[in-house]
């Protein structure tokens, strides 16, 4: 019950933020706030595991949100 009611602010949706968001969502954390003003570039894809080729040019927060929902 505590995990489901937890609220997390995640600053950065890159190399560390991507897997962290996936783990937090998988653990059942109720609210995950994503903060990152960057967009996805092809050079990000090899280390930012939540982003895909179809996400190129998209805001990282939007792509990550789509991956964890």
C-alpha atoms as one frame of an Amber mdcrd trajectory, in Angstrom:
protein
   0.000   0.000   0.000   2.885   2.370   0.747   4.491   1.720  -2.643   1.267
   2.351  -4.551   0.722   5.643  -2.713   4.357   6.775  -3.176   5.154   9.847
  -5.283   8.549  10.151  -6.981  10.063  13.098  -8.886  12.550  11.826 -11.455
  14.836  14.512 -12.844  16.413  13.346 -16.083  15.130  10.793 -18.578  18.487
   9.669 -19.911  20.936   6.869 -19.234  20.119   6.592 -15.521  16.565   7.939
 -15.526  15.272   5.464 -18.144  15.976   2.228 -16.287  15.105   3.848 -12.962
  11.665   4.866 -14.252  11.081   1.368 -15.627  12.038  -0.217 -12.296   9.896
   2.197 -10.278   6.888   1.615 -12.521   7.439  -2.141 -12.397   7.602  -2.002
  -8.612   4.191  -0.341  -8.570   5.066   3.213  -7.529   1.819   5.182  -7.823
   3.035   8.528  -9.194   6.228   9.199 -11.132   6.837  12.816 -12.153   9.224
  13.089 -15.111  11.345  16.198 -15.645  13.657  16.605 -18.666  13.640  19.297
 -21.355  15.729  17.344 -23.884  14.615  15.525 -27.030  15.695  12.098 -28.248
  18.575  11.844 -30.704  19.942   8.739 -32.408  23.077   8.970 -30.222  20.900
   8.396 -27.128  19.402   5.075 -28.166  22.256   2.730 -27.246  22.189   3.692
 -23.553  18.694   5.047 -22.939  16.756   1.813 -23.029  13.214   3.186 -22.829
  13.546   5.182 -26.062  13.098   3.621 -29.503  13.828   4.629 -33.114  10.220
   5.732 -33.543  10.768   8.222 -30.688  13.480  10.255 -32.454  12.804  13.973
 -32.096  10.213  13.399 -29.367  10.579  14.875 -25.888  12.279  12.358 -23.603
   9.568  12.689 -20.971   6.823  11.814 -23.469   8.734   8.803 -24.786   9.490
   7.559 -21.278   5.871   8.026 -20.236   4.790   5.878 -23.190   7.285   3.196
 -22.160   6.162   2.943 -18.533   2.401   3.032 -19.074
